[in-house]
Amino acid sequence: MTQQASISGLILAGGRGTRMGQVDKGLQPFRGKTMAAHVLERLAPQVAQVAINANQNPDTYAALGVPVWPDDLAGFAGPLAGMETGMRRCRTEFLLTAPCDSPFLPRDLAARLLAALRAQDADLAFAVTQEPGQRPQPHPVFCLVKAALLPILSRYLAEGGRRMDGWYKDLKAVEVLFEDADAFRNINTLDELHSLDTTRAPRLADVTSCLSAYDPDALPVRDAQRIIRDFVQPVQAVEQVALRVALGRVLARDIVSPINVPAHDNSAMDGYALRGADLPADGQVRLNVIGTVYAGKPMDVAPQAGECVRIMTGGVMPAGCDSVIPQEFVAEEGQESIVIAAGVLKAGDNRRFAGEDLKAGSAALKAGKVIRPADLGLVASLGIAEVPVRRRLRVAFFSTGDELRSIGQALDEGSVYDSNRYTIYGMLQRLGCDIIDMGIVRDDPAALEEALRSACENADAIITSGGVSVGAADYTKQIMARLGDVTFWKIGMRPGRPLAFGRVASNGHSAFLFGLPGNPVAVMVSFYFFAREALLRMMGADAPLPLLRARSAGAIRKKPGRTEYQRGILSAGEDGVPQVRITGSQGSGILRSMSEANCMVVLHDGQGNVSAGDLVDVLMFEGLV
Ligand code: AMP
Ligand code: MG
């Protein structure tokens, strides 16, 4: 790396940060400092001086110790406006621009662009990268330009031109190929920022080291669940959606009630509102009815001693009244009066207090809740039309195996239809994920790598099935391991012993990986007991598995030492208490018994044989989000 005396560096931080939710991109914290500070640190050693082009927060940028130059052109006209300002103000022959969200920019950017520009006697040079088998990807914002070309750029801008690669059509531009595409990775959303910020993300080794005895080849279910729980990170992006659209989504922030619910003291019954002091200790009392209050039609009356008001359910309590007697408890004397006997009502009965459901300023719903129909109603009762929810989780999935065929293909000898992609589809759909079905991937290293990379680049999580068991071709594991921080477990459970878990990365994107076993039942069991809770956590929800207790209808043989999952049918026993019976064959490939079942019986690792009548843990399928 050499410092180029003829070049001034300009960090482009003049945007509005629209995609970051209006935050100033360059000032976002990333690995312990602001993004602009990272860019400055990389750029400063390469050039004579650095300035920052920013249109907001000038003082904060100036604190980095470099000049801050706002656009000369008004109205956030994009990176070219920053470049124009830079070319006008810099005192060197060349200007080098780099965006404020590129913390990994190459350390030899200036040297290589300048060498190419000089070698070809060009007007400007910019970076390109190329992935194997793909077209070159230009990065026109990483640009070295002769400052003397300012008039040409100004003319282009004055004519309304805004395209970074539009203004130099008639100039000589050279592309300079850089090897490392990741170096040009810019960070457009807060989500990307957080997913790249590995100081926030633990490493698997850090998480597993918290366990007192960690043996990946004999891992108890509970430990695997805990490692997964500690390792995954929720997506950060929040979107504001119309109330109904929020059904099934995860609430991103508490909903604070702006009002008391109910807003006024009101009646819980159709009857008569009265003063508790008028109730007779013995005998009976006659009260005069001085008016009627309907729900939604409050009446400005204040009954005196010996008076009452006819009131409907939800009607606002008249001043001075603290009790409502249901109409069936009184003897009505025409419209004028009622007679109440002693002992039928206590003072204070049937009155709902203002704020009884919810006090103004209190949290009506807590962040992290998966929004259900009752929550829609609750939010509506507060008069709130839109709610903040986490963005949907994107999950890519594929099946591995040369023996697999898709529906519609012929089933040649030895092949089977791919059913896992359908069960996984169903389970992800129920969770409310955005899904990317990547089909069947052959047992071939290149195909597998390509699939994993593409999944990484497009999704937050990846679910694969097959290829992680002992007998499977070894390269599945090798490739998963090569692309990231992945561990391979043998879990003390049946069905579904093998499981791959971790985080894989490609081109600066990363995704959590769940490599589930291939057997159709094992895939579902592993999904429900490992992936489901992790995915919900990534969605921002805290939703542990809802296990119930039920009586076992028959004896179940069970060896202590591993967790067993049996397919069961839960029903009401003769005495109405829930009881569960195991469905027929429990082979790990037999989907039919899964389909017949309505629950899984969970026999924990410490547990031995179960006798008829013993209580066991059960996970119901219905209602399982
Ligand atoms: P594997 O873990 O790849 O050795 O697969 C274990 C068993 O599950 C084999 O019998 C596979 O044929 C079967 N299997 C794997 N993937 C699928 C799938 N997507 N659909 C149905 N069966 C599968
Ligand atoms: Mg296989």
mmCIF file of N, CA, C and O in Angstrom, residues 274-281 285 287 305-306 320-323 346-348:
data_model
loop_
_atom_site.group_PDB
_atom_site.id
_atom_site.type_symbol
_atom_site.label_atom_id
_atom_site.label_comp_id
_atom_site.label_asym_id
_atom_site.label_seq_id
_atom_site.Cartn_x
_atom_site.Cartn_y
_atom_site.Cartn_z
ATOM 1 N N LEU A 274 -77.259 2.308 40.710
ATOM 2 C CA LEU A 274 -77.737 2.914 41.954
ATOM 3 C C LEU A 274 -76.568 3.229 42.862
ATOM 4 O O LEU A 274 -75.423 2.897 42.568
ATOM 5 N N ARG A 275 -76.890 3.874 43.977
ATOM 6 C CA ARG A 275 -75.872 4.177 44.980
ATOM 7 C C ARG A 275 -75.875 3.028 45.978
ATOM 8 O O ARG A 275 -76.925 2.726 46.565
ATOM 9 N N GLY A 276 -74.712 2.436 46.199
ATOM 10 C CA GLY A 276 -74.637 1.264 47.085
ATOM 11 C C GLY A 276 -75.209 1.558 48.458
ATOM 12 O O GLY A 276 -75.780 0.664 49.119
ATOM 13 N N ALA A 277 -75.100 2.811 48.898
ATOM 14 C CA ALA A 277 -75.582 3.185 50.231
ATOM 15 C C ALA A 277 -77.095 3.015 50.355
ATOM 16 O O ALA A 277 -77.640 2.913 51.463
ATOM 17 N N ASP A 278 -77.805 2.964 49.219
ATOM 18 C CA ASP A 278 -79.268 2.817 49.251
ATOM 19 C C ASP A 278 -79.719 1.373 49.433
ATOM 20 O O ASP A 278 -80.913 1.102 49.602
ATOM 21 N N LEU A 279 -78.750 0.401 49.301
ATOM 22 C CA LEU A 279 -79.170 -1.008 49.399
ATOM 23 C C LEU A 279 -79.635 -1.302 50.821
ATOM 24 O O LEU A 279 -78.988 -0.879 51.789
ATOM 25 N N PRO A 280 -80.734 -2.033 50.973
ATOM 26 C CA PRO A 280 -81.295 -2.271 52.311
ATOM 27 C C PRO A 280 -80.497 -3.333 53.076
ATOM 28 O O PRO A 280 -80.023 -4.295 52.477
ATOM 29 N N ALA A 281 -80.307 -3.122 54.363
ATOM 30 C CA ALA A 281 -79.664 -4.130 55.208
ATOM 31 C C ALA A 281 -80.640 -5.276 55.438
ATOM 32 O O ALA A 281 -80.264 -6.441 55.513
ATOM 33 N N VAL A 285 -86.281 -1.981 49.596
ATOM 34 C CA VAL A 285 -86.234 -0.540 49.388
ATOM 35 C C VAL A 285 -86.875 -0.239 48.032
ATOM 36 O O VAL A 285 -86.832 -1.063 47.120
ATOM 37 N N LEU A 287 -86.776 2.433 44.885
ATOM 38 C CA LEU A 287 -85.993 3.528 44.292
ATOM 39 C C LEU A 287 -86.750 4.074 43.088
ATOM 40 O O LEU A 287 -87.338 3.306 42.304
ATOM 41 N N ALA A 305 -80.082 10.242 46.760
ATOM 42 C CA ALA A 305 -80.518 9.130 47.615
ATOM 43 C C ALA A 305 -81.950 8.755 47.237
ATOM 44 O O ALA A 305 -82.785 9.630 46.984
ATOM 45 N N GLY A 306 -82.213 7.450 47.112
ATOM 46 C CA GLY A 306 -83.564 6.995 46.790
ATOM 47 C C GLY A 306 -83.857 6.996 45.298
ATOM 48 O O GLY A 306 -84.963 6.667 44.886
ATOM 49 N N GLY A 320 -72.117 9.357 40.928
ATOM 50 C CA GLY A 320 -72.650 8.978 42.244
ATOM 51 C C GLY A 320 -73.055 7.520 42.339
ATOM 52 O O GLY A 320 -73.185 6.975 43.438
ATOM 53 N N CYS A 321 -73.250 6.843 41.195
ATOM 54 C CA CYS A 321 -73.651 5.431 41.239
ATOM 55 C C CYS A 321 -72.409 4.554 41.278
ATOM 56 O O CYS A 321 -71.417 4.842 40.623
ATOM 57 N N ASP A 322 -72.470 3.468 42.054
ATOM 58 C CA ASP A 322 -71.319 2.571 42.137
ATOM 59 C C ASP A 322 -71.709 1.119 41.958
ATOM 60 O O ASP A 322 -70.879 0.227 42.051
ATOM 61 N N SER A 323 -72.997 0.835 41.724
ATOM 62 C CA SER A 323 -73.445 -0.556 41.624
ATOM 63 C C SER A 323 -74.530 -0.644 40.557
ATOM 64 O O SER A 323 -75.214 0.336 40.277
ATOM 65 N N LYS A 346 -74.407 -6.717 46.403
ATOM 66 C CA LYS A 346 -73.453 -6.006 47.265
ATOM 67 C C LYS A 346 -73.105 -4.680 46.595
ATOM 68 O O LYS A 346 -73.063 -4.601 45.356
ATOM 69 N N ALA A 347 -72.805 -3.679 47.427
ATOM 70 C CA ALA A 347 -72.370 -2.400 46.863
ATOM 71 C C ALA A 347 -71.146 -2.646 45.990
ATOM 72 O O ALA A 347 -70.253 -3.404 46.364
ATOM 73 N N GLY A 348 -71.104 -2.038 44.786
ATOM 74 C CA GLY A 348 -69.947 -2.177 43.881
ATOM 75 C C GLY A 348 -70.132 -3.255 42.830
ATOM 76 O O GLY A 348 -69.348 -3.326 41.880
#
